[in-house]
Coordinates of C-alpha atoms in Angstrom, one line a residue:
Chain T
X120 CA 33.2 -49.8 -12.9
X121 CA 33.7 -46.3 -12.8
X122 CA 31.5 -44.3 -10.9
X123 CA 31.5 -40.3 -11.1
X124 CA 31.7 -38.8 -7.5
X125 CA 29.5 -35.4 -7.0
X126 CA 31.3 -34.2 -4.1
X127 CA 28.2 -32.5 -1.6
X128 CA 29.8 -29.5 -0.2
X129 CA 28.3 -29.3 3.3
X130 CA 28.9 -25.7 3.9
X131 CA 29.5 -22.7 2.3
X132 CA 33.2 -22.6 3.0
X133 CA 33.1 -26.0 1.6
X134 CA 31.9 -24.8 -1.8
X135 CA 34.3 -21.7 -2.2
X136 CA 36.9 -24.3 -1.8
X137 CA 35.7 -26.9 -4.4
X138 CA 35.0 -24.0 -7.0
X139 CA 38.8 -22.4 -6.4
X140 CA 39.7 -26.1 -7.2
X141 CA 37.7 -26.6 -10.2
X142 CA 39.1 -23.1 -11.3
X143 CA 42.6 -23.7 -11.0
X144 CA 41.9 -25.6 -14.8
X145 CA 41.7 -23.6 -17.5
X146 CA 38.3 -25.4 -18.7
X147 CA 36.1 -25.6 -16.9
X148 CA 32.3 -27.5 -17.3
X149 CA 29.5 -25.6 -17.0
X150 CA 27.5 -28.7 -15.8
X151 CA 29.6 -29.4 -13.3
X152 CA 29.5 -25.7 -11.7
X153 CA 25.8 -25.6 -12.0
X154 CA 25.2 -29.1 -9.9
X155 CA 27.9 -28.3 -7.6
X156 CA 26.2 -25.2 -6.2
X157 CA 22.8 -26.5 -6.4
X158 CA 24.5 -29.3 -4.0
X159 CA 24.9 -26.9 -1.7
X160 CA 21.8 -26.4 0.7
X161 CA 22.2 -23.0 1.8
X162 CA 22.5 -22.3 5.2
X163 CA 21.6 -18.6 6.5
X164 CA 23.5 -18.9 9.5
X165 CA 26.8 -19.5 6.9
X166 CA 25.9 -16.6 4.8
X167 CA 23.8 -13.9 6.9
X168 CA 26.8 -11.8 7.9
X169 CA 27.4 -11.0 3.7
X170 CA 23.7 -10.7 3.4
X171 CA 23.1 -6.9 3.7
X172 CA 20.0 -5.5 2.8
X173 CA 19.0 -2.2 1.2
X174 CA 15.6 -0.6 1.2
X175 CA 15.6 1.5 -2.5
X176 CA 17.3 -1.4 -4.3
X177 CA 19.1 -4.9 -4.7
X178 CA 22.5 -5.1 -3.1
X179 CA 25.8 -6.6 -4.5
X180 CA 28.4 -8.0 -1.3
X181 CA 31.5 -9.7 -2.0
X182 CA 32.1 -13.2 -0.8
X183 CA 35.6 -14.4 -1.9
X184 CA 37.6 -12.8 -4.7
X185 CA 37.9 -16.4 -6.2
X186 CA 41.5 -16.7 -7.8
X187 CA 40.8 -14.2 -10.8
X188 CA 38.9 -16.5 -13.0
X189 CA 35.5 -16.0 -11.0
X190 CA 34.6 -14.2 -8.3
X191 CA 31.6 -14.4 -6.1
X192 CA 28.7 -12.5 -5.0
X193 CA 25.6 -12.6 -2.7
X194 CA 22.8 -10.4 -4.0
X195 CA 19.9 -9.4 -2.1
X196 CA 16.8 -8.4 -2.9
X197 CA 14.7 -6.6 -0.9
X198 CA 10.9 -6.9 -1.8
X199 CA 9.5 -5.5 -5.3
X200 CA 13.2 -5.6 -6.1
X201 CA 14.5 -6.2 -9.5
X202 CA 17.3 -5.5 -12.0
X203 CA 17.1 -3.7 -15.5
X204 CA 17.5 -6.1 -18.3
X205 CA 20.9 -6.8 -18.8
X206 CA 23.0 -9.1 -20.9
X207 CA 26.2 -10.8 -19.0
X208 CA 29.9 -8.4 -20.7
X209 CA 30.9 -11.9 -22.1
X210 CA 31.5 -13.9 -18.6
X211 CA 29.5 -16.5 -17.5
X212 CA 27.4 -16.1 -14.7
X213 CA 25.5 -18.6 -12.3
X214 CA 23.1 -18.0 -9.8
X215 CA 21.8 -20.2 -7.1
X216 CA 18.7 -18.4 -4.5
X217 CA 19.7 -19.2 -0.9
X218 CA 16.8 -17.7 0.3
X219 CA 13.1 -16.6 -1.3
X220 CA 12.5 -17.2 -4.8
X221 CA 13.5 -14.7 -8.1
X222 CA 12.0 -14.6 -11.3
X223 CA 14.1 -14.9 -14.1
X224 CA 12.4 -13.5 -17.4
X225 CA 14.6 -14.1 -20.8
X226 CA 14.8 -11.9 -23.8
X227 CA 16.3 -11.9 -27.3
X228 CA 18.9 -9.2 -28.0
X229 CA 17.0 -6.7 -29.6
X230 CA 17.7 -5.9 -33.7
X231 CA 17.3 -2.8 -35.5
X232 CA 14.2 -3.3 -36.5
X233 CA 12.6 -4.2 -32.8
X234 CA 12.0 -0.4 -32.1
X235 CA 11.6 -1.4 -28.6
X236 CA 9.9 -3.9 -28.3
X237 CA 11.6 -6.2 -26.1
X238 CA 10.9 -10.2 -27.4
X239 CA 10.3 -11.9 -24.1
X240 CA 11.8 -15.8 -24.2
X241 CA 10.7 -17.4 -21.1
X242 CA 10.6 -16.8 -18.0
X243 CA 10.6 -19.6 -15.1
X244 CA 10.8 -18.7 -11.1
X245 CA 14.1 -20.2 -9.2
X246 CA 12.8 -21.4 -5.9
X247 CA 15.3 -21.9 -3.0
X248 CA 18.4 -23.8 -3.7
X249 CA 18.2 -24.0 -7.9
X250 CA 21.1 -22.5 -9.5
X251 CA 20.5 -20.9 -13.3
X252 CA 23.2 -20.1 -15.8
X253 CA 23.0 -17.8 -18.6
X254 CA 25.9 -16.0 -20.3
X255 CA 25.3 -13.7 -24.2
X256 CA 24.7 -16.5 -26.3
X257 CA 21.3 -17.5 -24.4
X258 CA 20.3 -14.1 -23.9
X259 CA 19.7 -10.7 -21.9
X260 CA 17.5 -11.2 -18.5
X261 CA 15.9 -9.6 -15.9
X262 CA 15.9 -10.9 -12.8
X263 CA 13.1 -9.9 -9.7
X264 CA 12.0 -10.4 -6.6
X265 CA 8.6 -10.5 -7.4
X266 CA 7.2 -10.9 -3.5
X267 CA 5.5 -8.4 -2.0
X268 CA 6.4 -10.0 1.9
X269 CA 9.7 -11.8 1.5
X270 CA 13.2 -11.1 0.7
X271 CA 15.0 -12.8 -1.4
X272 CA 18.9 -13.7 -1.3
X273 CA 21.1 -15.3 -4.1
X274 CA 24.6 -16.2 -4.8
X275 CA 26.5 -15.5 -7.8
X276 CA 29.6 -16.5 -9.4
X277 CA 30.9 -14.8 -12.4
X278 CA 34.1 -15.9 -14.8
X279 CA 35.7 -14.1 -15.6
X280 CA 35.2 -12.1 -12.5
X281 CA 32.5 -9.2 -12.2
X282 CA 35.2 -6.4 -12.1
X283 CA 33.8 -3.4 -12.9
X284 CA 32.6 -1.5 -9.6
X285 CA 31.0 1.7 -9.8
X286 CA 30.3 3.0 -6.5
X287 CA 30.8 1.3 -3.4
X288 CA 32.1 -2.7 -3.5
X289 CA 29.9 -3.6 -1.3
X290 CA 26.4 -2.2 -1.9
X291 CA 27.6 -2.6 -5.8
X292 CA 25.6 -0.7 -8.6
X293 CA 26.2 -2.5 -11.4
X294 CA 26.2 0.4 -13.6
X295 CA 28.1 -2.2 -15.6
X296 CA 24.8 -4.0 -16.4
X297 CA 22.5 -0.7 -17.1
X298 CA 21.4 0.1 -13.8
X299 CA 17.4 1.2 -13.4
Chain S
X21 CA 9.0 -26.1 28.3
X22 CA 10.6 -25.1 24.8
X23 CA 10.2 -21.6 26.0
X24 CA 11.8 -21.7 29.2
X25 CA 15.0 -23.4 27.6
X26 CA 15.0 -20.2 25.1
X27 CA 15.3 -17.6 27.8
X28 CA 18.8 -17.1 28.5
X29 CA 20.0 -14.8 31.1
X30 CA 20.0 -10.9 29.9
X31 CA 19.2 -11.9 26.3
X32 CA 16.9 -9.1 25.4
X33 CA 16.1 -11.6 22.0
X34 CA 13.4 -14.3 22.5
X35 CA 13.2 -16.2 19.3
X36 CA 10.7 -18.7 19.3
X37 CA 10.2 -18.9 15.6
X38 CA 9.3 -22.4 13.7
X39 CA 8.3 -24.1 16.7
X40 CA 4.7 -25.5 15.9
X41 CA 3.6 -22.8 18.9
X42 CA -0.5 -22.9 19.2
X43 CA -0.1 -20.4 21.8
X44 CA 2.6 -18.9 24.4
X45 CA 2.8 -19.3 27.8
X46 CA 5.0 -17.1 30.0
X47 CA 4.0 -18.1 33.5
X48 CA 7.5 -20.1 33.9
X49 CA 9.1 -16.1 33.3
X50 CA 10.2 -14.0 36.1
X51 CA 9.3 -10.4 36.5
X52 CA 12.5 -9.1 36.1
X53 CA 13.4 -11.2 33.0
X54 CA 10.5 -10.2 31.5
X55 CA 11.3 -6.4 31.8
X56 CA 14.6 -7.3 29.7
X57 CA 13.2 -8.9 27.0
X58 CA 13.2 -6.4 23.9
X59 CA 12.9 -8.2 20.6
X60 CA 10.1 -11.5 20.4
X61 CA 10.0 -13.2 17.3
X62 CA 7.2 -16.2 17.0
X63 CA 7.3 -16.1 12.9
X64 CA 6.2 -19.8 11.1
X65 CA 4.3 -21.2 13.8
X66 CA 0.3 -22.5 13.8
X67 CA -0.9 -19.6 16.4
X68 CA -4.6 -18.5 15.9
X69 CA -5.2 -16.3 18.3
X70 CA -2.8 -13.1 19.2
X71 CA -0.3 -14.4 22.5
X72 CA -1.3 -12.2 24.8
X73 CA 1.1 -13.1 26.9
X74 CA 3.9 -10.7 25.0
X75 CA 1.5 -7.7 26.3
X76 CA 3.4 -8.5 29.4
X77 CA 6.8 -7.4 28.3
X78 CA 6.8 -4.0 29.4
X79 CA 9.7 -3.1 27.4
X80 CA 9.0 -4.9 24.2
X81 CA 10.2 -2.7 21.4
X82 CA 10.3 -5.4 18.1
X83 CA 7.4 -7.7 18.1
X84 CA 7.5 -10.0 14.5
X85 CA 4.3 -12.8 14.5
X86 CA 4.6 -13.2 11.0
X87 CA 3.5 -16.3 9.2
X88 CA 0.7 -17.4 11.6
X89 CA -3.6 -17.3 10.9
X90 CA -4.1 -14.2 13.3
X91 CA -7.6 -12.6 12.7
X92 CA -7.7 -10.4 15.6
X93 CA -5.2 -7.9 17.7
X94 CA -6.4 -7.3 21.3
X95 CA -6.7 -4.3 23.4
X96 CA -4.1 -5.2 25.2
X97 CA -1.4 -4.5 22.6
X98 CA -1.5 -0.6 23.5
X99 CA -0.3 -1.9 26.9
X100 CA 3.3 -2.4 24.9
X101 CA 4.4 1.2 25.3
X102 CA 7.7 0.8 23.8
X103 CA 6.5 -1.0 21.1
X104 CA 8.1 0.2 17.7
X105 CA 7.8 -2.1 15.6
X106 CA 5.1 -4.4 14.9
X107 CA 5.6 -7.2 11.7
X108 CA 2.6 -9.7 11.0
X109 CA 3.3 -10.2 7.5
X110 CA 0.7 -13.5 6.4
X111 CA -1.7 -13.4 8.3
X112 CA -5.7 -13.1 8.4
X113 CA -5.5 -9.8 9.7
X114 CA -8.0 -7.1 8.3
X115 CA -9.0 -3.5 8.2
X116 CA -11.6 -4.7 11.1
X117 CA -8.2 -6.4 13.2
X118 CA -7.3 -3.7 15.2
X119 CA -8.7 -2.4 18.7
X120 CA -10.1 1.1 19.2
X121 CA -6.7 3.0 20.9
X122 CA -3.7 1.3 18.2
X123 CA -3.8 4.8 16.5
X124 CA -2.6 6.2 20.0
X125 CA 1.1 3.2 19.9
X126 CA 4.3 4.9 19.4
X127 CA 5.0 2.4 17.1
X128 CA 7.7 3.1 14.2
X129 CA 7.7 0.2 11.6
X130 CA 4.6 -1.3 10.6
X131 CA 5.1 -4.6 8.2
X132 CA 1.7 -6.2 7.6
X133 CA 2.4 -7.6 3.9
X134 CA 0.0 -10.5 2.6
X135 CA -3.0 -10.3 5.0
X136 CA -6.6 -9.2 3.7
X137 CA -6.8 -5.5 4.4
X138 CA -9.0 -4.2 2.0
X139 CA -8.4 -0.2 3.2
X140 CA -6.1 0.9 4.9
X141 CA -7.5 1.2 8.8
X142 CA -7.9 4.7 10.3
X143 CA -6.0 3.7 13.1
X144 CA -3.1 2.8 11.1
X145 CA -3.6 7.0 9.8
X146 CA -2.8 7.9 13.5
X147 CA 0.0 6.3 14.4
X148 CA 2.1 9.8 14.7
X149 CA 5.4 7.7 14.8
X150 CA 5.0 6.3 12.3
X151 CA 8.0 5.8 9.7
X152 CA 7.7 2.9 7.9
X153 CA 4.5 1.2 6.5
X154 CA 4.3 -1.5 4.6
X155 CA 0.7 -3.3 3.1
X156 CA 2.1 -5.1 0.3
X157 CA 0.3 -7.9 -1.1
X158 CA -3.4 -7.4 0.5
X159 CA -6.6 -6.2 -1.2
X160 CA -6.6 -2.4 -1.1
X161 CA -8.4 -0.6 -3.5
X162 CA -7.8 2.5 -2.6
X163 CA -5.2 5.1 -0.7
X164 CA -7.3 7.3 1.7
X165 CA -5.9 11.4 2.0
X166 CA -5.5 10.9 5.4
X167 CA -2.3 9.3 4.8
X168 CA -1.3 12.8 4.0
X169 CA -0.8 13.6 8.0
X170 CA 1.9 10.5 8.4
X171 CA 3.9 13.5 8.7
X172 CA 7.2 11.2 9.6
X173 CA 6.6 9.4 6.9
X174 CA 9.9 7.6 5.0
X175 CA 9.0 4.1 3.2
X176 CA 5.3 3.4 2.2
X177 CA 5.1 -0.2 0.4
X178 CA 1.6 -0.9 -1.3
X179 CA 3.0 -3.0 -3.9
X180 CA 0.7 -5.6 -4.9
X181 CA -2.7 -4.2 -4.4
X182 CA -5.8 -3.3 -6.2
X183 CA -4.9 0.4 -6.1
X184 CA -6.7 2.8 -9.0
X185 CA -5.7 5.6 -8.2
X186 CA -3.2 8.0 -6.0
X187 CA -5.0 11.0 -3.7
X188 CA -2.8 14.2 -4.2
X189 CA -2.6 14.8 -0.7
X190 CA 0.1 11.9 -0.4
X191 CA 2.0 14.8 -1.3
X192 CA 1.7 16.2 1.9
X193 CA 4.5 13.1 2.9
X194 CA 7.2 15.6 2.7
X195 CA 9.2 13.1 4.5
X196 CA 9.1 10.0 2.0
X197 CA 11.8 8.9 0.7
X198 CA 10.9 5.6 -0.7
X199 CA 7.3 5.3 -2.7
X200 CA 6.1 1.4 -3.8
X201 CA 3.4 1.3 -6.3
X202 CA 4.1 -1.7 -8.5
X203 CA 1.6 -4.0 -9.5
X204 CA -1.5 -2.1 -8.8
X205 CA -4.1 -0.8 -11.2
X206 CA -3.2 2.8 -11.1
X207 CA -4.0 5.0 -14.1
X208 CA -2.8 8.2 -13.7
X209 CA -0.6 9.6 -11.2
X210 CA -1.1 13.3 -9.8
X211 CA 1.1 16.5 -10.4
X212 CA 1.1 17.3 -7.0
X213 CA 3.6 14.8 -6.3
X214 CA 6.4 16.5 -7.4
X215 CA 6.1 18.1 -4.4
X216 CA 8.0 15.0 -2.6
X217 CA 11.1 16.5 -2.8
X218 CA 13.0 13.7 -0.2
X219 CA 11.6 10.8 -2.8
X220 CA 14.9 8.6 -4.0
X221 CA 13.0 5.5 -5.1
X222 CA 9.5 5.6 -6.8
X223 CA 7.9 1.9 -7.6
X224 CA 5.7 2.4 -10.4
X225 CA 6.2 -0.8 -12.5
X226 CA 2.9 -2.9 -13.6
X227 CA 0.4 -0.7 -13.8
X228 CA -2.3 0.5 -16.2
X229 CA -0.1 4.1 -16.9
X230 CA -0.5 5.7 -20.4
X231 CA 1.3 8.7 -19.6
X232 CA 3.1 10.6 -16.5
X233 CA 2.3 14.3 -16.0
X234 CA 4.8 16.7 -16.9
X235 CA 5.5 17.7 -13.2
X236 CA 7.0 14.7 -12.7
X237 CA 10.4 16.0 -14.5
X238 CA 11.3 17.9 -11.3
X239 CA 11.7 14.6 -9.5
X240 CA 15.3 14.9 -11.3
X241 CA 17.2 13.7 -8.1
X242 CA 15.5 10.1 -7.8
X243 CA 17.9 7.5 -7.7
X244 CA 15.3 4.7 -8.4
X245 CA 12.3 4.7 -10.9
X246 CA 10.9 2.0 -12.0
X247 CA 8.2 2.0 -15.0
X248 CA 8.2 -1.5 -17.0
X249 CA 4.8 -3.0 -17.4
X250 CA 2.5 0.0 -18.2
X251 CA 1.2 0.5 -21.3
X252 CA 3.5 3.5 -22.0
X253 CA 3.3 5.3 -25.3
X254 CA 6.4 4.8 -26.9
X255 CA 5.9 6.7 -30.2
X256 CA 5.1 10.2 -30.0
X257 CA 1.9 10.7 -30.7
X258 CA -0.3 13.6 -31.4
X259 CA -3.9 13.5 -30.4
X260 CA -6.3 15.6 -32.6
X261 CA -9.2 15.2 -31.1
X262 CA -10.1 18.9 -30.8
X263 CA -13.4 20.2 -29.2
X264 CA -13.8 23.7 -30.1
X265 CA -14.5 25.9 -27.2
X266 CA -17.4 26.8 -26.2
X267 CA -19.0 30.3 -26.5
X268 CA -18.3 30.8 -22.6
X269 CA -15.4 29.6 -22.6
X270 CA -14.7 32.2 -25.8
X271 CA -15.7 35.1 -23.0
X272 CA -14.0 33.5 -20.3
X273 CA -10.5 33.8 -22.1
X274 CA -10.9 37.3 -23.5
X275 CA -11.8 38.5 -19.7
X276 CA -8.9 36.4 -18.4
X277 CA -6.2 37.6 -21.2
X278 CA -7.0 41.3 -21.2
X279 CA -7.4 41.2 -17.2
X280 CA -10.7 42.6 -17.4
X281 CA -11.5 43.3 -13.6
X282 CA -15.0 41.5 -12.5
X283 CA -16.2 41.0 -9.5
X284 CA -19.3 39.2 -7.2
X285 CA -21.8 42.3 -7.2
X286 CA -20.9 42.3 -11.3
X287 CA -21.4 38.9 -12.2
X288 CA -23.6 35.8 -10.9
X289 CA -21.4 33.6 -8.3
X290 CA -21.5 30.6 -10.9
X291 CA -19.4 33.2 -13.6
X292 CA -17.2 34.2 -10.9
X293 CA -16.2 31.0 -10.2
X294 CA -15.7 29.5 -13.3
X295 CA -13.3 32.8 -13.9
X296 CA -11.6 31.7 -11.3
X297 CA -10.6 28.6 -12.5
X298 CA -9.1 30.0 -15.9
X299 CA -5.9 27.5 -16.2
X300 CA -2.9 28.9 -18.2
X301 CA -1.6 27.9 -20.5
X302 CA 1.5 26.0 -20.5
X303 CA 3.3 27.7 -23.2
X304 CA 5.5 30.2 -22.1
X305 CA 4.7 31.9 -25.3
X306 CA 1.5 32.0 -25.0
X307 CA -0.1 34.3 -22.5
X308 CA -3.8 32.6 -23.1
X309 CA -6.0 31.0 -21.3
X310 CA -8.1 28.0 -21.1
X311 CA -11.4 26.6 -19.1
X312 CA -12.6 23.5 -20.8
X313 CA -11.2 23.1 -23.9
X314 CA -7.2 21.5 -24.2
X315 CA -5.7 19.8 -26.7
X316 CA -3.7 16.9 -25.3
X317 CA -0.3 16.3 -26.5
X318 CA 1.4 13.4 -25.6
X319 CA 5.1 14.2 -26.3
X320 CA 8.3 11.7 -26.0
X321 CA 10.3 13.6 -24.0
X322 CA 14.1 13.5 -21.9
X323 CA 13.7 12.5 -18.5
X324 CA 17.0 11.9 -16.4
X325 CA 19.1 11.4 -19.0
X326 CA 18.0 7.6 -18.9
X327 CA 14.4 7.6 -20.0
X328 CA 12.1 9.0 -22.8
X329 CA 8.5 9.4 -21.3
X330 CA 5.5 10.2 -22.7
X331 CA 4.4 13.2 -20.5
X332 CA 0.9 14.6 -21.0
X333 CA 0.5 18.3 -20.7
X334 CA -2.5 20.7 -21.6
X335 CA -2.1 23.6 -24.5
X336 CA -5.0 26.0 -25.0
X337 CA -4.8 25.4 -28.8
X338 CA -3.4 23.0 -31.4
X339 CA -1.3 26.4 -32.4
X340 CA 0.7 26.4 -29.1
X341 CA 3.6 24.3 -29.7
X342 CA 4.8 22.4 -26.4
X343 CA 7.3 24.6 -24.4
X344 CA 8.5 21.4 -22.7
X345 CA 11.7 20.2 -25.1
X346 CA 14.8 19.6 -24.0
X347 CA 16.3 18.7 -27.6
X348 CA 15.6 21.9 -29.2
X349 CA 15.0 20.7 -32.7
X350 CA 12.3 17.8 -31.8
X351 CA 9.4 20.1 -32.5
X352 CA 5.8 18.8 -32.3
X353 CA 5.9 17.3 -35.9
X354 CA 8.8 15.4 -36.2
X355 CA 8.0 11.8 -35.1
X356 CA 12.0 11.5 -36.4
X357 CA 13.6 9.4 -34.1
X358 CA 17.2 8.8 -36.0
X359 CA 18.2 12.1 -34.5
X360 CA 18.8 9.7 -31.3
X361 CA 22.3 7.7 -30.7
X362 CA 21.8 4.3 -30.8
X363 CA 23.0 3.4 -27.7
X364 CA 21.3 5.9 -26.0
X365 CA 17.8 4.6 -27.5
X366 CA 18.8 1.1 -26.4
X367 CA 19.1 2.1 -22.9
X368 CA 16.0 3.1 -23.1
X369 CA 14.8 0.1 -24.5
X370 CA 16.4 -1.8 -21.8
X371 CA 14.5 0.0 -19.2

């Protein structure tokens, strides 16, 4: 009888090594990504020392360089803080909250005739641990910290990898993605 | 017992946070340890009433008892002398919380997020320290001009209120750096505040705004602004509602425009006031004058590079065409928006 194994990483170092695994293939399943790093319970103590916090906006702090087919990211978010809509340069992009809870709202790509009027989707709020996917084909999002008393901290992986800094690595703004 | 075992020796961090606490008890605590201690957190645990006990850390200086059902803060918190910052976010604290003296703390940082204030307390106004203050998520329906003399100023967080509308004299916050407005109820926002010239992040998302005044444009070095979730204009529009003015207003202007000298032993003190309040007229054209009468213009306009507004600004007549265009050949008429790049209005869009 053949029984599929879902291998629990236990820590975060355990995770960055099962996803550099699962990389080293050419395809990879999107399922499988997504339920490996909602496996993961996040543990602050694992992940504080990337966690750095800004007061004006979100922050963007490299966690491993992954093997250039993904990279990932912890992004923080301060309270009130959110991003511009934004779609996703053709990479896939996954994101799991380690701490708080982010609202995730979805819209259609706009057509000539919208005259900006954004057509909402959905929208759905990621509480601790979840891990959501989007890449073009579902849509553009934005993505907030909608709390008024908590911060919120969440950990992304892009493939191919987010490359394109502008500014500093580490406090990242993603111009790339329309910033404000 | 838990709290003895979390003492260690020159730790100036006590963190006794998730521990069920009803209430601490530093008896077990020598005098001498208690003068090191610096930084007390008691976050997510079931305390009722303020530990008083902490009052005994002379050199306290970070004090965080968030997540708890406090109602009341005792006198003896202004014993804390080096207290500078202070963090009760969810609570059951209240305008009517705080003892007499608080004003008189030298305290820094003041977090007290999703608790029930419902204005902000007077004491809270006097804390001359004061460079951070956050009320985010409580029940205020109102900002009071007092907060005009937190001359030190930086970060003020009022996110998630009941807030209608801004008092000009926030302007006086020459220090602030980082404004949070969102999801309040706030309908207008005054000129005067382009007079925050330190401001790099502005909050403004989720309100009930139709339009921004035209002052804002010199806030041209904010590195943040958000405005998503107001009920923006985002066609040009052109109001016509035109009242014609009236026949004092007709005198007013001709005094005003040919600089007709007047003064109190000339005219009644009523007429010399409302002489004095002659506003002019936008238009650098235009060299008139106007009392009561406007026309308001709502005009689609460049802001940053990044964003179109609608900015509203008063013209004495429907004749005086709006001096505020950065694209030279958008005139008042042309509701054309082709003359945009696509990418550029997209961006917008975005926003």
């Amino acid at each position: 009888m053949e029984q599929t194994e879902l291998v629990k990483p236990e820590t975060l170092d355990d995770l960055i090594k099962i996803l550099h695994k699962i990389f080293e293939d050419d395809h990879v399943n999107i399922e499988e990504v997504q339920s490996i790093m909602e496996a993961y319970e996040s543990n602050p103590q694992e992940w504080m020392k990337f966690a750095k916090f800004d007061q004006y906006r979100y922050t963007r702090n490299l966690v491993d360089e992954g093997n250039g087919k993904f990279n990932l990211m912890i992004l923080c978010w301060g309270e009130g803080h959110g991003s511009s809509i934004h779609d996703h340069a053709e990479s896939h992009c996954f994101m799991k909250l380690l701490q708080g809870q982010l609202k995730e709202t979805l819209f259609e790509w706009p057509d000539r005739k919208s005259h900006g009027d954004m057509v909402q989707k959905s929208q759905r709020i990621l509480l601790e641990n979840q891990c959501a996917y989007i890449n073009d084909s579902i849509g553009l999002h934005r993505v907030e910290n909608v709390s008024h008393t908590e911060c919120a901290a969440s950990l992304h992986l892009y493939s191919p990898p987010f490359q394109q800094w502008h500014g500093d690595m580490h406090t990242g703004t993603p111009a790339l993605h329309g910033s404000v | 017992m838990e709290v003895f075992s979390r003492i260690s020796e020159g730790n100036p961090v006590l963190n006794l946070s998730r521990l069920q606490l009803h209430g601490l008890d530093l008896d077990h605590v020598g005098e001498a340890q208690k003068k090191q201690i610096q930084q007390v957190y008691l976050t997510y645990n079931s305390l009722t009433l303020f530990p008083t006990s902490v009052c005994l850390l002379s050199n306290l200086e970070h004090l965080d008892l968030s997540n708890n059902s406090l109602k009341l803060v005792p006198d003896e918190i202004t014993r804390l002398t080096s207290l500078k910052t202070l963090v009760a976010k969810n609570n059951h604290l209240d305008e009517t919380s705080f003892p007499k003296h608080f004003g008189s703390m030298q305290i820094e940082s003041l977090n007290m997020g999703g608790n029930r204030f419902r204005e902000i307390p007077v004491q809270f106004l006097k804390l001359s320290k004061l460079q951070s203050l956050s009320l985010g998520g409580n029940r205020l329906k109102s900002i009071p001009a007092e907060i005009g003399k937190l001359s030190r100023l930086e970060m003020l967080y009022l996110g998630g209120n009941m807030i209608s509308c801004i008092p000009p004299e926030l302007a006086n916050l020459s220090c602030l750096r980082y404004l949070v407005l969102c999801d309040n109820c706030i309908q207008s926002i005054p000129p005067q505040l382009n007079r925050l010239h330190a401001l790099l992040s502005l909050s403004l998302h989720n309100n009930l705004l139709t339009f921004l005044p035209r002052e804002i444009l010199s806030l041209v070095h904010l590195q943040e602004l958000s405005l998503r979730g107001n009920p923006l204009v985002v066609r040009f529009i052109k109001d016509m509602t035109y009242d014609p003015p009236s026949l004092l207003e007709l005198a007013g202007r001709t005094i005003k425009s040919h600089n007709l000298p007047y003064l109190p032993r000339d005219l009644p003190a009523n007429l010399c006031s409302y002489l004095d309040m002659a506003s002019k007229c936008p238009n650098p054209k235009c060299a008139g004058v106007y009392f009561d009468s406007c026309v308001r213009h709502i005009k689609f306009v460049d802001f940053c590079g990044k964003f179109r507004l609608p900015l509203m600004h008063y013209l004495c007549s429907p004749e005086c065409s709006s001096p505020c265009s950065s694209n030279p050949q958008s005139d008042a008429e042309s509701e054309d928006e082709i003359s945009v790049p696509v990418d550029r209005l997209q961006r917008v869009l975005l926003g």
